[in-house]
Coordinates of C-alpha atoms in Angstrom, one line a residue:
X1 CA -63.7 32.1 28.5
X2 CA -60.0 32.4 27.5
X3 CA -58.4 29.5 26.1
X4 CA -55.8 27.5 28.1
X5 CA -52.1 28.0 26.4
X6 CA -51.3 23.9 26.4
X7 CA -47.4 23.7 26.1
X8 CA -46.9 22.2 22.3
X9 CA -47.0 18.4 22.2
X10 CA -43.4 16.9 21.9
X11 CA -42.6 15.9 17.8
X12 CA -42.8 12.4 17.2
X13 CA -39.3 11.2 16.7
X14 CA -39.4 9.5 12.6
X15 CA -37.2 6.2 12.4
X16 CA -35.3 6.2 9.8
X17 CA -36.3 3.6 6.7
X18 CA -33.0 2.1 7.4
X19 CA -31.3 1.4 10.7
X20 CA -27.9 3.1 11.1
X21 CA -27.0 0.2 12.7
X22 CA -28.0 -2.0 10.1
X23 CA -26.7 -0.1 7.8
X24 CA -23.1 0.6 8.8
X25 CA -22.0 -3.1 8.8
X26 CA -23.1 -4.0 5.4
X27 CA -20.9 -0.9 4.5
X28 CA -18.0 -2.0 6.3
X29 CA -18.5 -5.6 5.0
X30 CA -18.1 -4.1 1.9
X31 CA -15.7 -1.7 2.3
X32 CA -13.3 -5.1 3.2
X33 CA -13.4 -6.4 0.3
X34 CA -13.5 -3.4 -2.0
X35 CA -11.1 -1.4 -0.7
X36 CA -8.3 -3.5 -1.2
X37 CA -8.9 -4.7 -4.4
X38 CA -9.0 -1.4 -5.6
X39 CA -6.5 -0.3 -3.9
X40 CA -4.3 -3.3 -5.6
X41 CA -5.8 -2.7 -8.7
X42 CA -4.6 0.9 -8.5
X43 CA -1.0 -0.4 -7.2
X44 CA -1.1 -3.0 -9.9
X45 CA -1.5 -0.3 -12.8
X46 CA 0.6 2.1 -11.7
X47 CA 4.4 1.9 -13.7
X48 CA 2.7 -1.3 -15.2
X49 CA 4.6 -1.2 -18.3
X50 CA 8.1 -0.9 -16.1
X51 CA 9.5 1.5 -18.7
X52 CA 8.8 -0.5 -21.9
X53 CA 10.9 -3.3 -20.4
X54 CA 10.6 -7.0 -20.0
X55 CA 12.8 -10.1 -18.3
X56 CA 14.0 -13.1 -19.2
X57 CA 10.6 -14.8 -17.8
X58 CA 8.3 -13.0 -19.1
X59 CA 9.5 -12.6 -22.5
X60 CA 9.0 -17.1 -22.3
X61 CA 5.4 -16.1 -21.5
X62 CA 5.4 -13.5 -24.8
X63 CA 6.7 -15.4 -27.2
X64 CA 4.7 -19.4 -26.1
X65 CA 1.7 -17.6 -25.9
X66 CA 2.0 -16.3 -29.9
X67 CA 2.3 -20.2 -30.5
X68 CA -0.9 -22.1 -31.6
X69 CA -2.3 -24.4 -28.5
X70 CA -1.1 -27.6 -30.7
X71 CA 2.3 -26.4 -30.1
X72 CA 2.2 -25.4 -26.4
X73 CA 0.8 -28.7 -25.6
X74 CA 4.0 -30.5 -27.7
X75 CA 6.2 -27.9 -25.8
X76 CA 5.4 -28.8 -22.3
X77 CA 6.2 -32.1 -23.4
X78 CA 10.1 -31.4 -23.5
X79 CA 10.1 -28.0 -21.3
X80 CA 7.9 -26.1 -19.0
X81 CA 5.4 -28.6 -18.3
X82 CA 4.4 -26.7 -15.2
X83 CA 3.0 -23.4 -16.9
X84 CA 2.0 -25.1 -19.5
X85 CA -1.6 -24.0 -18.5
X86 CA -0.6 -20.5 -18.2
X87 CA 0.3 -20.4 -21.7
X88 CA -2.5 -21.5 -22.7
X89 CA -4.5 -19.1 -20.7
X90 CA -2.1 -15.7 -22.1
X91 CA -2.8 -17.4 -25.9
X92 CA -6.7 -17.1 -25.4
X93 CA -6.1 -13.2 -23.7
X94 CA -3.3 -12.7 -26.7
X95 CA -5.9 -13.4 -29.3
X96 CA -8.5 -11.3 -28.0
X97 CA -6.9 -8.4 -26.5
X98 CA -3.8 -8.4 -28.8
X99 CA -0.1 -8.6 -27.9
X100 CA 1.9 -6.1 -25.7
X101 CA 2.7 -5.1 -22.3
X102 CA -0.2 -4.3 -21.2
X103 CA -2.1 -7.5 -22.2
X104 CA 0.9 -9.5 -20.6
X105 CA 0.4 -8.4 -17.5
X106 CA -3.3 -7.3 -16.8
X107 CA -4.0 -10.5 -16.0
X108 CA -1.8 -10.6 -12.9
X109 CA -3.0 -7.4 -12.2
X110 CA -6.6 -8.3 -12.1
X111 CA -5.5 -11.6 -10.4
X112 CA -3.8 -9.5 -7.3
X113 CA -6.6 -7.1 -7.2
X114 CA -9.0 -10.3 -6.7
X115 CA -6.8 -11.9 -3.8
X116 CA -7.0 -9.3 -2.2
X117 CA -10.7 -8.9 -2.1
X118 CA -10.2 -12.9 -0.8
X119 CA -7.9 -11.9 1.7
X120 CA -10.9 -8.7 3.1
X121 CA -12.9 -11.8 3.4
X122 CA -11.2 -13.8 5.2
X123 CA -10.8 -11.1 7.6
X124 CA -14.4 -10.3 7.8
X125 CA -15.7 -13.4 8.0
X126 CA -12.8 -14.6 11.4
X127 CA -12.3 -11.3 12.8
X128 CA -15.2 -9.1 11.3
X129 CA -14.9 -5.7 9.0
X130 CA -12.2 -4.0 9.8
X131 CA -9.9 -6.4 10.4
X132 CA -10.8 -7.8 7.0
X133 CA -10.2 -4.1 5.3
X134 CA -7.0 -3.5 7.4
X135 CA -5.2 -7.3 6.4
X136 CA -6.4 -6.7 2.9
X137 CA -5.1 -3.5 2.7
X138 CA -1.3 -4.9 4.3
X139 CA -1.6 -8.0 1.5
X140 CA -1.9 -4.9 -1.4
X141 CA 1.1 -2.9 0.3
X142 CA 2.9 -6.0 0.2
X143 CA 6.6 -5.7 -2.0
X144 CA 6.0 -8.9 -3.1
X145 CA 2.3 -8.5 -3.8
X146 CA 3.1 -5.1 -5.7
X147 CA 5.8 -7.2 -7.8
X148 CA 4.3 -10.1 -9.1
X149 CA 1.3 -8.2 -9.9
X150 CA 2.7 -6.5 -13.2
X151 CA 4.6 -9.5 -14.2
X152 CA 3.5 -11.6 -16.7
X153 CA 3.7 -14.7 -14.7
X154 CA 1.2 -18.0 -13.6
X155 CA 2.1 -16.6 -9.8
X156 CA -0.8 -13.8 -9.3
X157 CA -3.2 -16.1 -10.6
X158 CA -2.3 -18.9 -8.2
X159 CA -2.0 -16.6 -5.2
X160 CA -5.7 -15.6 -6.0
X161 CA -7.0 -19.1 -6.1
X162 CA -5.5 -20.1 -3.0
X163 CA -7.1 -16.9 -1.5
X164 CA -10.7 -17.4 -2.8
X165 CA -10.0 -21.5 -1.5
X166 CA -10.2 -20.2 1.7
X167 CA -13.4 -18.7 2.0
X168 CA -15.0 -22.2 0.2
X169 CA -13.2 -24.0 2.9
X170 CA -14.5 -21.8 5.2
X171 CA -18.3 -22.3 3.8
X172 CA -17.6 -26.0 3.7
X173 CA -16.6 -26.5 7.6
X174 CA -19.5 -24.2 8.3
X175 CA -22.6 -25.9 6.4
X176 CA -21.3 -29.2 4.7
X177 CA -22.5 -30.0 1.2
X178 CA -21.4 -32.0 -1.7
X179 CA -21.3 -28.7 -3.9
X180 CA -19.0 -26.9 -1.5
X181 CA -16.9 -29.2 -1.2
X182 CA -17.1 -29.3 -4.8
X183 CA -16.2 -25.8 -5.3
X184 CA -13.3 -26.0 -2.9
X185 CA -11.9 -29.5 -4.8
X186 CA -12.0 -27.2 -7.8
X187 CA -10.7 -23.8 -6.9
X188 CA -7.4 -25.7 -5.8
X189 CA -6.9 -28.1 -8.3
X190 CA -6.8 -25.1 -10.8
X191 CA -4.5 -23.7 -8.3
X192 CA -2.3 -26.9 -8.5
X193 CA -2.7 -27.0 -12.5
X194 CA -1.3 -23.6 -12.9
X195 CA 2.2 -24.4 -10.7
X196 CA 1.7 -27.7 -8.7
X197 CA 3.6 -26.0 -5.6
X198 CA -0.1 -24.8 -4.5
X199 CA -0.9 -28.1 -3.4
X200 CA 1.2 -27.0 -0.4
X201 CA -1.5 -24.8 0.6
X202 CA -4.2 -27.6 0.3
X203 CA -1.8 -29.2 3.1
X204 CA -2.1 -26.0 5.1
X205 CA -5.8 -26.3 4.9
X206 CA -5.3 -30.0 6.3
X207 CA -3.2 -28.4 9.2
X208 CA -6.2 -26.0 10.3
X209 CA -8.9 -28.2 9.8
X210 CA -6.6 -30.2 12.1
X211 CA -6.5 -27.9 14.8
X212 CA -9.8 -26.5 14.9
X213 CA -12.7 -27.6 16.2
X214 CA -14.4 -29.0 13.3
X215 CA -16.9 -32.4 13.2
X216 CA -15.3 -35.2 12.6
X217 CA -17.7 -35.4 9.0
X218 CA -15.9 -32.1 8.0
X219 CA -12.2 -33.5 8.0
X220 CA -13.8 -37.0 6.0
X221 CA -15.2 -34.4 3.5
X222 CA -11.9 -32.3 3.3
X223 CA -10.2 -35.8 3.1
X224 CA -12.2 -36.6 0.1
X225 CA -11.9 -33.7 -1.8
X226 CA -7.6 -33.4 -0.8
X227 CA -7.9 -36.9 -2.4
X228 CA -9.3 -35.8 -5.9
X229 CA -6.9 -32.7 -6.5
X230 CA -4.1 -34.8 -5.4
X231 CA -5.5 -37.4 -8.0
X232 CA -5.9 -34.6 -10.5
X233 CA -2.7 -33.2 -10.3
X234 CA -0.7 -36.3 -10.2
X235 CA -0.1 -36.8 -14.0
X236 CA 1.4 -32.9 -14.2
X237 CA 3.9 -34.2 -10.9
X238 CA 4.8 -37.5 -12.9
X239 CA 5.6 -35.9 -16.2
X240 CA 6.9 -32.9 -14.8
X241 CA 9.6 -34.6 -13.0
X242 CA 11.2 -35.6 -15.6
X243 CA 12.0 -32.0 -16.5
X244 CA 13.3 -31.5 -13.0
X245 CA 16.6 -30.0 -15.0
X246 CA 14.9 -27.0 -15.8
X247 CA 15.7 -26.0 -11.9
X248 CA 18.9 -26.6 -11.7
X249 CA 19.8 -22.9 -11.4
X250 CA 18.3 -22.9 -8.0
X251 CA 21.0 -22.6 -4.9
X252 CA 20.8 -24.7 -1.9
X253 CA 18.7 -24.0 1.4
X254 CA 20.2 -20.9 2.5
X255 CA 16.8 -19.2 4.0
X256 CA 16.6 -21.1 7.3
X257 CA 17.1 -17.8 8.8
X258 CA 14.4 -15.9 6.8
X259 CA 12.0 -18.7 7.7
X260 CA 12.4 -18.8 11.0
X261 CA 11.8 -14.7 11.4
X262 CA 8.3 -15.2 9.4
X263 CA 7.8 -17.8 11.6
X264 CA 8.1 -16.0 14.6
X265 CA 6.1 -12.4 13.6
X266 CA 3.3 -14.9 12.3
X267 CA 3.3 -16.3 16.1
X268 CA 3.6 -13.0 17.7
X269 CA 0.8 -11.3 15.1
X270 CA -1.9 -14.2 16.2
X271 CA -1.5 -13.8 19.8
X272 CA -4.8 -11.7 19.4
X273 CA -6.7 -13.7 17.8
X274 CA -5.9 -16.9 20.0
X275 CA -9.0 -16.3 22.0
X276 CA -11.3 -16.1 19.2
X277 CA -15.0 -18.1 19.2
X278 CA -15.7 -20.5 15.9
X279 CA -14.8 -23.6 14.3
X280 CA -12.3 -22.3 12.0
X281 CA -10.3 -19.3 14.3
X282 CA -8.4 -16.4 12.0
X283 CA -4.8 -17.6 13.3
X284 CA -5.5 -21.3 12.8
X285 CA -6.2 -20.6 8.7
X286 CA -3.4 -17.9 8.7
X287 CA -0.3 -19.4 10.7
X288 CA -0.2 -22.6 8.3
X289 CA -0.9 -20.9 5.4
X290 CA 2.1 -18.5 6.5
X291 CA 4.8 -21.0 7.6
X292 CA 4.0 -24.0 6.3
X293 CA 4.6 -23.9 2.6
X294 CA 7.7 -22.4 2.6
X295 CA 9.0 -24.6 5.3
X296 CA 8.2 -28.1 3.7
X297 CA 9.5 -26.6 0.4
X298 CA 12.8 -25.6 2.5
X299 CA 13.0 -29.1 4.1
X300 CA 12.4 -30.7 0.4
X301 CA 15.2 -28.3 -0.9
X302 CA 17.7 -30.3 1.6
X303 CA 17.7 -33.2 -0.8
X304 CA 17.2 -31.0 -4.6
X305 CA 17.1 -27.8 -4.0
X306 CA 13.8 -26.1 -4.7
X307 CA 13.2 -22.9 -3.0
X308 CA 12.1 -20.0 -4.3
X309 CA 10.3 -17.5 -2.6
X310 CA 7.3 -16.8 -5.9
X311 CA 6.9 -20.7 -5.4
X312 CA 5.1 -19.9 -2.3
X313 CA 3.9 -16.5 -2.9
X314 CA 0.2 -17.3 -1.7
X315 CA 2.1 -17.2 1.9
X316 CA 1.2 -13.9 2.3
X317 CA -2.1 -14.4 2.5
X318 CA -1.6 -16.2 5.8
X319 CA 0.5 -13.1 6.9
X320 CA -1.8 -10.4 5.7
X321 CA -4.8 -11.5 7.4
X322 CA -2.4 -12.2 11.2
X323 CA -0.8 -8.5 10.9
X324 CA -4.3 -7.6 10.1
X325 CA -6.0 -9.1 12.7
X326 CA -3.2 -7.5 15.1
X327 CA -3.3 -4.0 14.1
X328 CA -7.6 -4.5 14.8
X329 CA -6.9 -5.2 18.2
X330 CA -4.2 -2.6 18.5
X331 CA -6.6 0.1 17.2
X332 CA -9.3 -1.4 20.0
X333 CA -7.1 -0.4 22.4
X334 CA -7.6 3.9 23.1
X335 CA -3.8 4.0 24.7
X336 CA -2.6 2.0 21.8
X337 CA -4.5 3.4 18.9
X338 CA -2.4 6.7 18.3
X339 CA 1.0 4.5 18.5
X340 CA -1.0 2.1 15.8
X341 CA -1.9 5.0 13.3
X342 CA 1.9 6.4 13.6
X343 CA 3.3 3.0 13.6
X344 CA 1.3 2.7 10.1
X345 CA 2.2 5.5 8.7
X346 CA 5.6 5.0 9.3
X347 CA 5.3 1.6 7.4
X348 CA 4.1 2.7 4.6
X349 CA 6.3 6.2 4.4
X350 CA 9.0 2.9 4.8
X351 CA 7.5 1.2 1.4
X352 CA 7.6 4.1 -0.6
X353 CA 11.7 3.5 -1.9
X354 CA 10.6 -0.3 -2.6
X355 CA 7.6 0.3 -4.2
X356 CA 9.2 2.8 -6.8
X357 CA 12.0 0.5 -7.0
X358 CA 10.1 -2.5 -8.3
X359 CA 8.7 -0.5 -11.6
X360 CA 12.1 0.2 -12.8
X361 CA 14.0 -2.9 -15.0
X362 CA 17.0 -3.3 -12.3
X363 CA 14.3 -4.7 -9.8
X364 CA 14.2 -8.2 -12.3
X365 CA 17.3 -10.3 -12.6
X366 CA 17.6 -9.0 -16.3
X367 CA 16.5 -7.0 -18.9
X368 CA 15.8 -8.8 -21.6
X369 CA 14.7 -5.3 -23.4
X370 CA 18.2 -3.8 -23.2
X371 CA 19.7 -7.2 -24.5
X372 CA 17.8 -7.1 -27.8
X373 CA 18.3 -3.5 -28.2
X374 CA 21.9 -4.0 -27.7
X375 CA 22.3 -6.5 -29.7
X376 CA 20.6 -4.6 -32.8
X377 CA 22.7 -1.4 -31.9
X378 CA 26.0 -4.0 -31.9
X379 CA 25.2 -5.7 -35.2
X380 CA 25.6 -5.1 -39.2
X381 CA 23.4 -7.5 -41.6
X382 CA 25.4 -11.0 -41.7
X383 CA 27.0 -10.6 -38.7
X384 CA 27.2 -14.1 -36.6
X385 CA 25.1 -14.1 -33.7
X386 CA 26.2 -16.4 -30.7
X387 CA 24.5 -17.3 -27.0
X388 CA 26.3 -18.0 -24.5
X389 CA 24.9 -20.3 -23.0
X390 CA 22.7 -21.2 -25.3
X391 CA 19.2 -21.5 -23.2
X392 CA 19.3 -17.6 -22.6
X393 CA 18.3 -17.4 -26.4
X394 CA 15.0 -16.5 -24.8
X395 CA 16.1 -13.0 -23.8
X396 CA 15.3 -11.7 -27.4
X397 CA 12.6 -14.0 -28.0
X398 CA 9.8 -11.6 -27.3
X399 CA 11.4 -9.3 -30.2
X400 CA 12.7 -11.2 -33.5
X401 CA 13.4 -7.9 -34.6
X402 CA 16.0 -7.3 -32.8
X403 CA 18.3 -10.4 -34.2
X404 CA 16.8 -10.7 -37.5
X405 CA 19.8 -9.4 -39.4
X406 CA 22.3 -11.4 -38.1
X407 CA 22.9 -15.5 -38.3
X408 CA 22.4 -17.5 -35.3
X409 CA 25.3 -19.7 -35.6
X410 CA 25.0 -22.4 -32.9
X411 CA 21.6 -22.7 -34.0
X412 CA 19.8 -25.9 -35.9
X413 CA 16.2 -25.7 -35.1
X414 CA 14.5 -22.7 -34.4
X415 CA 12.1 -22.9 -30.8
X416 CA 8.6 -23.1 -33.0
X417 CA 9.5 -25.7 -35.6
X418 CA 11.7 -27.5 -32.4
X419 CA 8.9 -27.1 -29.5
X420 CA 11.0 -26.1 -27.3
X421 CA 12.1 -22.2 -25.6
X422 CA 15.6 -22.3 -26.6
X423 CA 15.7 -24.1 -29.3
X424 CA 18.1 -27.0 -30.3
X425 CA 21.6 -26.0 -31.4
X426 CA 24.8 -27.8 -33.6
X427 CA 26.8 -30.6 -32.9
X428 CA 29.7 -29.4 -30.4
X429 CA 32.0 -30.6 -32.7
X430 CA 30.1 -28.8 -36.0
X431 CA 30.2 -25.3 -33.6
X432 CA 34.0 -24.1 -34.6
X433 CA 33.5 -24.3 -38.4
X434 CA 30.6 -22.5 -38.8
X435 CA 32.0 -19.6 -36.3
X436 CA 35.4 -19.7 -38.1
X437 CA 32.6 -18.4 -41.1
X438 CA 32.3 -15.2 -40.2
X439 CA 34.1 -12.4 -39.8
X440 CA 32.5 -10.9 -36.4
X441 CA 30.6 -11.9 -34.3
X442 CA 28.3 -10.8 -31.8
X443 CA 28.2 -12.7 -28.5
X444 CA 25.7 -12.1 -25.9
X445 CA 27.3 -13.4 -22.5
X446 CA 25.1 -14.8 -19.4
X447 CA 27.5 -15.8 -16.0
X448 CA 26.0 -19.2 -16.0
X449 CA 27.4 -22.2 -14.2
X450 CA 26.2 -24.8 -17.6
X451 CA 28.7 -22.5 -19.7
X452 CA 31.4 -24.4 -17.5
X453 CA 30.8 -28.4 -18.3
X454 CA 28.8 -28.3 -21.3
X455 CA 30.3 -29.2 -24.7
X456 CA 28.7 -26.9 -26.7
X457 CA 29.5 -23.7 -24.6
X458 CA 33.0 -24.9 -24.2
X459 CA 33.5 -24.7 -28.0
X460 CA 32.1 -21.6 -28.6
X461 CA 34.3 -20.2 -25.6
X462 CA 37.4 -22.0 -27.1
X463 CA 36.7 -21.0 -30.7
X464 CA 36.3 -16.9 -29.6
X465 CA 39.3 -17.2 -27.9
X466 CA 41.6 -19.0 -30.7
X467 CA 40.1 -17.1 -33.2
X468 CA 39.1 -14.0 -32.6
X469 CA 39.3 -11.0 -30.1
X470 CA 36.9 -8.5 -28.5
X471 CA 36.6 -5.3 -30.3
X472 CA 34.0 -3.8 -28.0
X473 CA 31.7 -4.8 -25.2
X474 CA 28.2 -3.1 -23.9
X475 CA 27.0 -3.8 -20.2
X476 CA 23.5 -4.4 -19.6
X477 CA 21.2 -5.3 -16.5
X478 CA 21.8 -9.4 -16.4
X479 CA 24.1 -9.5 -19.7
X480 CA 27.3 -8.7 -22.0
X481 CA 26.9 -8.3 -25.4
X482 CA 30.8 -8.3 -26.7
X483 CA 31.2 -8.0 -30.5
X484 CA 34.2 -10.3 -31.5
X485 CA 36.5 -9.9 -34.6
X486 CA 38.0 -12.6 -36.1
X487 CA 41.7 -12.6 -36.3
X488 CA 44.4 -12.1 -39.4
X489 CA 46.7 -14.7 -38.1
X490 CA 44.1 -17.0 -35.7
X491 CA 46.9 -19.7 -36.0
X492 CA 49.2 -16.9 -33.7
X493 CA 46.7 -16.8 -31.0
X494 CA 46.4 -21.2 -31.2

């Protein structure tokens, strides 16, 4: 009997071990936070050593962090109170990693690259993955972002506390404990240490707590913990304010206008995310963060001014994670999505001149680099060596080298033995006859409105131009260094 041809029984269908499903999120959770640090770690090293250059600031942060911890502590007794921790923080990295550009700012850089994987986060954890990798990604495009990530300043570090706060805060709202809030207290009191202006974000915290719906226990436990880092940080406010003269180089309130337009693109970027479900809502952390600092620091700056925009850098936070959030619902939408793909790739074609321009010494105020070289190119050994004014001595402290042959004549105590940046100069009246010493002199010339009213600088000024005459002059980014020759008859010129 023939056997019956049975059609071929279907193939079982074999599950994968893994879910696709389950396993594309965790990718993309991933992917939002990775993807922007490394992308701002990649930023952050590129042109890091800004063509063997440093300014003004960060050659303060070279030279106090080659000074023993004993004497950065009686330092930030007279001057810098406010980065007093910072210094502390570059002497530890100095000593193990060695001086050098490189070790003065890979610290920022690694900072940056870590707010950034804060900011991804945020974004995943309000809005979910790829709003969190787009808003990271904007925060490592960022100019500012891409600047103060290869300088050797206390600013990257802050900005990456006060993004990592956020998360904590979120966790605390989310599943009150003791140790959260714990965590949270002391994520932003280090913030607050490190430049006391990041208390300003704690009160944008306040703000969206405040306008969220949150239990009535979570704002009593934020309350709390606001309490301690205000308690903690108070004796840095008391004692720093009496070295609010260190600021007095800041103009008045003249960014009402820049305000206002953040102001307004945050409003218009958190439009979608108004609608969103949870206690804590994306634009509800991001709006304050964005507006608020830099607006009570403008309103502050009405009475002493204050403002500056690295004071408040941590802002952008707030604004990556709203432009984020917007460009995820503009890429939701299918009409939109091809317009949101060009718009972005205009925006970044657009932050190409910028982002070259900010690794090149002209994008600082200075160049403290070319001063010191200048000045060794403009001297002979005994030269006289003059600062005008005299706090700007700091340009060539990050290379002794460069002024070792010549006398500083205004000069009494050196910054190490004196504790202070500058260090502390003559008499006004004992200036004249130690300049009238020497036959040149090499001045090194700051446009600086203390040069006009104080007594020291208007001797040195008066006693070049009795006594002596410019013999040649070399122009470089933020200075003048003019060599001076005294007269044969001075009494001519009287």
């Amino acid at each position: 009997m023939p056997v019956a041809h049975l059609p071929p029984a279907p193939a079982r269908a074999v599950a994968p071990a893994v879910p696709v499903r389950r396993r594309l999120p965790a990718a993309a959770a991933v992917a939002a936070v990775a993807v922007p640090a490394v992308l701002t770690l990649a930023l952050g090293l590129w042109g890091i050593r800004r063509q063997n250059t440093l300014w003004g600031d960060e050659a303060v942060t070279y030279a106090m962090a080659q000074r023993d911890l004993t004497r950065i502590w009686h330092t930030a007794q007279h001057v810098d109170l406010v980065h007093a921790l910072y210094y502390a923080v570059m002497h530890e990295v100095f000593a193990v990693l060695g001086g050098g550009l490189l070790t003065l700012r890979l610290p920022s850089v690694l900072a940056m690259s870590a707010a950034a994987a804060g900011v991804g986060l945020l974004g995943l954890r309000l809005a979910g993955p790829r709003a969190g990798l787009l808003a990271g990604v904007v925060f490592a495009v960022l100019p500012q972002v891409q600047k103060y990530a290869q300088e050797g300043r206390s600013y990257a570090l802050v900005c990456a506390l006060v993004a990592w706060a956020g998360p904590a805060l979120l966790a605390g709202a989310a599943r009150p404990a003791r140790w959260r809030w714990a965590v949270y207290g002391s994520v932003m009191l280090a913030a607050c240490l490190l430049h006391e202006f990041a208390v300003l974000a704690l009160a944008a915290h306040g703000v969206t707590l405040a306008v969220s719906r949150v239990p009535r226990p979570v704002l009593r436990a934020w309350g709390v913990t606001a309490a301690g880092v205000a308690a903690g940080l108070s004796p840095l406010v008391v004692l720093s304010a009496g070295q609010s003269a260190q600021v007095s180089w800041i103009e008045g309130p003249v960014r009402l206008p820049g305000v206002l337009a953040v102001t307004v693109l945050g409003v218009a970027c958190a439009r979608p995310s108004l609608g969103a479900r949870g206690p804590v809502r994306l634009w509800s952390l991001a709006l304050p963060l964005l507006v608020l600092p830099g607006l009570l620091l403008l309103i502050a700056s009405l009475v002493r001014p204050i403002f500056v925009d690295r004071y408040v850098l941590y802002s952008g936070v707030g604004g990556a994670l709203l432009v984020g959030a917007w460009a995820d619902a503009v890429l939701r939408g299918r009409r939109c999505r091809r317009a949101g793909w060009v718009a972005a790739a205009v925006v970044l074609a657009a932050l190409v001149p910028p982002s070259l321009a900010l690794r090149t010494p002209q994008s600082r105020s200075n160049d403290a680099t070319a001063v010191g070289a200048a000045v060794r190119e403009a001297g002979r050994p005994g030269d006289g060596l003059l600062f005008l004014p005299g706090r700007h001595r700091v340009l060539t402290a990050a290379a002794p080298r460069d002024t070792r042959a010549l006398t500083d004549l205004a000069l009494a105590r050196d910054p190490v033995s004196s504790d202070t940046l500058a260090g502390v100069e003559l008499p006004a009246r004992d200036i004249p006859a130690r300049m009238r010493e020497f036959d040149r002199i090499v001045a090194v010339r700051v446009t600086d409105a203390q040069a006009r009213t104080d007594p020291r600088e208007l001797a040195k000024t008066d006693t070049l131009r009795r006594h002596f005459h410019p013999e040649s002059t070399t122009r470089v980014h933020g200075a003048r260094v003019t060599v001076y020759v005294r007269d044969d008859d001075a009494g001519a010129r009287g």
